[in-house]
Amino acid sequence: MADEIDFTTGDAGASSTYPMQCSALRKNGFVVLKGRPCKIVEMSTSKTGKHGHAKVHLVGIDIFTGKKYEDICPSTHNMDVPNIKRSDYQLICIQDGYLSLLTETGEVREDLKLPEGELGKEIEGKYNAGEDVQISVMCAMSEEYAVAIKPCK
Amino acid sequence: MFRGSFVRFSADTKWCLVSSPETSKVDYVLFQAATAIMEAVVREWILLEKGSIESLRTFLLTYVLQRPHLQKYVREQILLAVAVILISSGNPTVQTLACSILTALLSEFSSSSKTSNIGLSMEFHGNCKRVFQEEDLRQIFLLTVEVLQEFSRREHLSAQMSSVFQRYLALANHVLSWNFLHYIAMFESSQNVLLKPTESWREALLDSRVMELFFTVHRKIREDSDMAQDSLQCLAQLASLHGPVFPDEGAQVDYLAHFIEGLLGTINGIEIEDSEAVGISSIISNLITVFPRNVLTAIPRELFSSFVNCLTHLTCSFGRSAALEEVLDKDDMVYMEAYDRLLESWLTLVQDDKHFHKGFFTQHAVQVFNSYIQCHLAAPDGTRNLTANGVASREEEEISELQEDDRDQFSDQLASVGMLGRIAAEHCIPLLTSLLEERVTRLHGQLQRQQQQLLASPTSGSADSKTLDDLYEDIHWLILVTGYLLADDTQGETPLIPPEIMEYSIKHSSEVDINTTLQILGSPGEKASSIPGYNRTDSVIRLLSAILRVSEVESRAIRADLTHLLSPQMGKDIVWFLKRWAKTYLLVDEKLYDQISVPFSTAFGADTEGSQWIVGYLLQKVLSNLSVCSSEQGLADDTVQLLVTLVERRERANLVIQCENWWNLAKQFASRSPPLNFLSSPVQRTLMKALVLGGFAHMDTETKQQYWTEVLQPLQQRFLRVINQENFPQTCQQEEVKQEITATLEALCGIAEATQVDNVAILFNFLMDFLTNCIGLMEVYKNTPETVNLIIEVFVEVAHKQICYLGESKAMNLYEACLTLLQVYSKNNLGRQRIDVTAEEEQYQDLLLIMELLTNLLSKEFIDFSDTDEVFRGQEPGPAASRSVSAADVVLYGFPTLCNQYYKLITFICEIFPEKIPQLPEDLFKSLMYSLELGMTSYPLKIMSSEVCQLCLEALTPLAEQCAKAQETDAPLFLATRHFLKLVFDMLVLQKHSTEMTTAAGEAFYTLVCLHQAEYSELVETLLSSQQDPVIYQRLADAFNKLTASSTPPALDRKQKMAFLKSLEEFMANVGGLLCVK
């Protein structure tokens, strides 16, 4: 993990998470559950007894691994929210399972893996077919992965 | 002609059935023959020899068996005759069989969903049913009554006999629940059928022995819960008897009096079984709903009082049992259902009270009200959570957010109880006041004690949560009842102070000391009883002040940092009540009342110290709540709703803006600092809306200037500061920046929501500046869907709230802004594929929003309060709209909301830009046509809603008109409309559809017929040539001729179209049921 951090660019130094009151979280927003950056896919509140105080029940999906996490906490508590950054890069080439990407500032990044599964195949397919494509990259809590592909404009 | 002896007669009929093959093929003759046999059996049973009966029975059965191709209705008629023969035999097994046959027949003739789907036209079915109900059904009923009579006379019933008994009882229920077909309505409703037989049933039903029989039967079997269901249902049906069966009002009065006697005789003095509760409540509810007031009051006075006494007694008793059910957490809440029904009956009964002398219901109302309160209060005053033997049970269950609040879940009950409370205001208002005041004192004491404990040992948890919870629950119910008693919940119109309350206050105003009353009101921090002369105060104001005292205890606990001990539920109740109260009483408009209570006008009237004080107090309450309730969504919601109520009417807003707290709130919100920025986004939006609404109160120019500087300018300044930063494209993803942007966008939505006709000019100019900048944001945040959605939402809100008020040039500005937005959106999404396979509707939020935006923009064509016209036609949102069409159609059929929105949009497009449709690219055109077809054809399969189908039909008219204008017979649109002609034709003629659909389909149909006259004639020819029955053929041919007679040759002018639509109505009434097959 440590060596991956070295290659992240831009906002080094910005904190990777910030606190937010539990009740202010939103479905489809992000939250840290069990130390992982998650997208909130389910959020419900309940209370114990009619005159009890609200508790928030969160279900999140790890934005990188797709694993499911759950948590429940009083709605007055603070939770950590990951800082999420998305960038689009132009794909230059694929080498040894790694992507070569051209950033907006003209630098080349070669530290991102070709993702596994469908998306990976699609990227490879488009690349082999000689199409110009852009790769969307998402970064959260010092991890960074390619998450989407679209044709270059 | 059949009056001869039976032997001769049966020979006649047999002859009819078998003799010549020619005769026996005429279904109608066969049908009549079977009817005749049946009647003869009934009439001449005793005269018949056993042998000849049996031979007749065997003959009939064999006849049916050997002729599988008999018309269904003939077969059924013969079976009916067999059943009648079987019933008369007296043998239980045989009688059971007969009963089964009859039940099956009944199901077949009733047009409920139980009817088999064998291809009979609706019309034919209707005719059969009509014949059946006039003759055979009555016959069956009389037979059943006879059988029941016999059973009820027997002392002991064997198991077998009682099972037969049960079957006949069920059969009687079936007959009495018959949905009688009257000549007016062809299509009938099937739920909650009331008994409305035709005149021919008079003798059968008005015979008092029939009614008595059912009471007797019920008394006999009431302990058998299954049978009791049926007997009670029979009685409930009899209790709903109405219509032409009564020759005059006198007959109705007699019937009712008789029925009530029977009812009281049956239920007085018995212990009601659980299984009887619902049935008995339906009987009473039917009596009260169906019989007019003047008939109710015309029965002997004694009898009527006994009836109302009985109703009171039952209501209270069911209420108590319902409470027990809740404690035991039963699945099947029979008493709750029965209680609901009786409370509803009370509402019906007392609402129209001019037929009863004043005060007639007061004592009853007191009893029902008391018992309701009792059931909802904890011991010792009440019985809440007590089981039958007086043991308290208390469980802390998990309550999910989806569970409805009591005030909604029990709104019907509360409305009835509130109404009864008004009738008995003299009793109920002081009762509520004292119960509340006592609990306020206890709550205050309890909180203080717990605070002491916390101070003494901060680590120990709160020991006594039960006492607090009991108090909270008591106060919760008392507030709900008080809210429903003092005010109505109205939407849109100005709610009025209920006349009973006004009268009550006026009646006592001479005994009231106004100053003490104001003092009680103005000192919520003090005990009411500590104020000298507290008993000489206006009771209604004192009740309000009791709730203010609850509120004050809560506010003080918040200040003392005891929020964790408070109940968010009670907090909600308080602001809910205050909102409801403020809408009705605050700044009471004297013009709306004949007479006004002096205490009211002094305490809450315009330009009074009282109203200024209350406004200040309420505002203080709102602030106090908002400071702590960011974690309690529901409480925050109700609190900001109260705030909106305070400012949405100008008169109240004028007072609000004079409060310093209001300005503090505005500043605090503008600074986006805690605690207000922790509030959820919907709450923040509503808060913004309230702040904007308040800005339109009456102020001098300077103050107004200052206000907007405080409220709106910071928003603009902050926003511009962020987006004009040089490195904004780099910093835009930083969380602080994103939050700043999100907060601004949310606030913009709130501002748009505050739009009213007189502030639109100012708000539009303010928002327009932002909209232009927002488009730039679309580019910056193209990878952040949450933000993109929010940006589109701002446009949706602005278009939704403002476009109908905008003049030409402003509307143009808005269109241009939206167009640019759509272009940017399209550019960023072109070729985009979504990988997510577990798609849920909300993931297409952006699509939904775009379609909503387009629909809102197009709506200007229909709803326009400005004086502009023809702005839009020059523009072309067409391309952008069609883009969303092509994007949408692949996926949206699984998502109902998206689907409806999509169809709304394409219908709008067809209606407003029909000339653009033929110019669409081919694949887009095809997918549009396919969408329309799908929308129309999926409706009968229940895949899409009827609304979608109607929208599609509405889209067809302008398309066909466009074709007619263009006159290009080889154009794709022309060919498409030809296909649609067939679809609409089939829909109208062959399928079952609702009346609204007929209108929409009719218009489309006419235009299509005009366009494709030859094809239309062909369709008619094909349909006619497929008819084998010459009678039907002729009727159809005539109907089709008549349909187009008024419009030959069909032409697209309004007059002809209207004539056609009128003929179509006749056509549908005449032959609509003929080809439509169930």
mmCIF file of N, CA, C and O in Angstrom, chain B residues 339-363:
data_model
loop_
_atom_site.group_PDB
_atom_site.id
_atom_site.type_symbol
_atom_site.label_atom_id
_atom_site.label_comp_id
_atom_site.label_asym_id
_atom_site.label_seq_id
_atom_site.Cartn_x
_atom_site.Cartn_y
_atom_site.Cartn_z
ATOM 1 N N TYR B 339 -64.066 -0.861 15.792
ATOM 2 C CA TYR B 339 -64.034 0.443 16.446
ATOM 3 C C TYR B 339 -63.942 1.557 15.401
ATOM 4 O O TYR B 339 -64.676 2.543 15.438
ATOM 5 N N ASP B 340 -63.021 1.365 14.449
ATOM 6 C CA ASP B 340 -62.885 2.333 13.357
ATOM 7 C C ASP B 340 -64.224 2.587 12.688
ATOM 8 O O ASP B 340 -64.607 3.716 12.416
ATOM 9 N N ARG B 341 -64.909 1.498 12.420
ATOM 10 C CA ARG B 341 -66.151 1.604 11.674
ATOM 11 C C ARG B 341 -67.220 2.350 12.479
ATOM 12 O O ARG B 341 -67.943 3.173 11.946
ATOM 13 N N LEU B 342 -67.269 2.053 13.775
ATOM 14 C CA LEU B 342 -68.273 2.726 14.599
ATOM 15 C C LEU B 342 -67.943 4.207 14.761
ATOM 16 O O LEU B 342 -68.830 5.062 14.706
ATOM 17 N N LEU B 343 -66.657 4.514 14.938
ATOM 18 C CA LEU B 343 -66.291 5.926 15.073
ATOM 19 C C LEU B 343 -66.650 6.688 13.800
ATOM 20 O O LEU B 343 -67.108 7.824 13.839
ATOM 21 N N GLU B 344 -66.436 6.018 12.665
ATOM 22 C CA GLU B 344 -66.787 6.644 11.396
ATOM 23 C C GLU B 344 -68.294 6.879 11.329
ATOM 24 O O GLU B 344 -68.752 7.919 10.857
ATOM 25 N N SER B 345 -69.068 5.895 11.837
ATOM 26 C CA SER B 345 -70.514 6.048 11.846
ATOM 27 C C SER B 345 -70.920 7.254 12.690
ATOM 28 O O SER B 345 -71.837 7.990 12.322
ATOM 29 N N TRP B 346 -70.236 7.439 13.793
ATOM 30 C CA TRP B 346 -70.529 8.614 14.625
ATOM 31 C C TRP B 346 -70.346 9.887 13.840
ATOM 32 O O TRP B 346 -71.160 10.799 13.898
ATOM 33 N N LEU B 347 -69.259 9.930 13.107
ATOM 34 C CA LEU B 347 -68.966 11.134 12.325
ATOM 35 C C LEU B 347 -70.114 11.393 11.348
ATOM 36 O O LEU B 347 -70.597 12.518 11.221
ATOM 37 N N THR B 348 -70.553 10.327 10.663
ATOM 38 C CA THR B 348 -71.662 10.471 9.721
ATOM 39 C C THR B 348 -72.917 10.943 10.451
ATOM 40 O O THR B 348 -73.649 11.794 9.967
ATOM 41 N N LEU B 349 -73.135 10.357 11.602
ATOM 42 C CA LEU B 349 -74.364 10.637 12.341
ATOM 43 C C LEU B 349 -74.413 12.087 12.821
ATOM 44 O O LEU B 349 -75.426 12.758 12.686
ATOM 45 N N VAL B 350 -73.314 12.585 13.375
ATOM 46 C CA VAL B 350 -73.389 13.911 14.004
ATOM 47 C C VAL B 350 -73.088 15.046 13.034
ATOM 48 O O VAL B 350 -73.365 16.198 13.329
ATOM 49 N N GLN B 351 -72.532 14.716 11.881
ATOM 50 C CA GLN B 351 -72.155 15.798 10.991
ATOM 51 C C GLN B 351 -73.367 16.580 10.491
ATOM 52 O O GLN B 351 -73.303 17.773 10.280
ATOM 53 N N ASP B 352 -74.437 15.850 10.296
ATOM 54 C CA ASP B 352 -75.622 16.485 9.754
ATOM 55 C C ASP B 352 -76.635 16.537 10.884
ATOM 56 O O ASP B 352 -77.588 15.778 10.913
ATOM 57 N N ASP B 353 -76.401 17.429 11.866
ATOM 58 C CA ASP B 353 -77.172 17.296 13.099
ATOM 59 C C ASP B 353 -78.418 18.177 13.143
ATOM 60 O O ASP B 353 -79.072 18.268 14.164
ATOM 61 N N LYS B 354 -78.767 18.817 12.023
ATOM 62 C CA LYS B 354 -79.932 19.693 12.104
ATOM 63 C C LYS B 354 -81.223 18.889 12.283
ATOM 64 O O LYS B 354 -82.259 19.434 12.646
ATOM 65 N N HIS B 355 -81.145 17.586 12.038
ATOM 66 C CA HIS B 355 -82.331 16.754 12.225
ATOM 67 C C HIS B 355 -82.554 16.385 13.687
ATOM 68 O O HIS B 355 -83.580 15.830 14.038
ATOM 69 N N PHE B 356 -81.542 16.636 14.507
ATOM 70 C CA PHE B 356 -81.675 16.239 15.907
ATOM 71 C C PHE B 356 -81.723 17.488 16.775
ATOM 72 O O PHE B 356 -81.132 18.511 16.417
ATOM 73 N N HIS B 357 -82.397 17.419 17.903
ATOM 74 C CA HIS B 357 -82.443 18.628 18.734
ATOM 75 C C HIS B 357 -81.076 18.864 19.356
ATOM 76 O O HIS B 357 -80.282 17.950 19.561
ATOM 77 N N LYS B 358 -80.818 20.127 19.638
ATOM 78 C CA LYS B 358 -79.497 20.524 20.107
ATOM 79 C C LYS B 358 -79.150 19.766 21.394
ATOM 80 O O LYS B 358 -79.969 19.609 22.285
ATOM 81 N N GLY B 359 -77.943 19.308 21.431
ATOM 82 C CA GLY B 359 -77.516 18.624 22.640
ATOM 83 C C GLY B 359 -77.932 17.165 22.694
ATOM 84 O O GLY B 359 -77.635 16.472 23.667
ATOM 85 N N PHE B 360 -78.613 16.710 21.659
ATOM 86 C CA PHE B 360 -79.077 15.321 21.677
ATOM 87 C C PHE B 360 -77.934 14.331 21.885
ATOM 88 O O PHE B 360 -78.054 13.360 22.622
ATOM 89 N N PHE B 361 -76.824 14.620 21.218
ATOM 90 C CA PHE B 361 -75.723 13.648 21.264
ATOM 91 C C PHE B 361 -74.697 13.939 22.362
ATOM 92 O O PHE B 361 -73.750 13.186 22.532
ATOM 93 N N THR B 362 -74.865 15.058 23.080
ATOM 94 C CA THR B 362 -73.786 15.493 23.957
ATOM 95 C C THR B 362 -73.338 14.412 24.940
ATOM 96 O O THR B 362 -72.149 14.101 25.028
ATOM 97 N N GLN B 363 -74.306 13.837 25.653
ATOM 98 C CA GLN B 363 -73.917 12.852 26.662
ATOM 99 C C GLN B 363 -73.212 11.644 26.039
ATOM 100 O O GLN B 363 -72.251 11.106 26.589
#
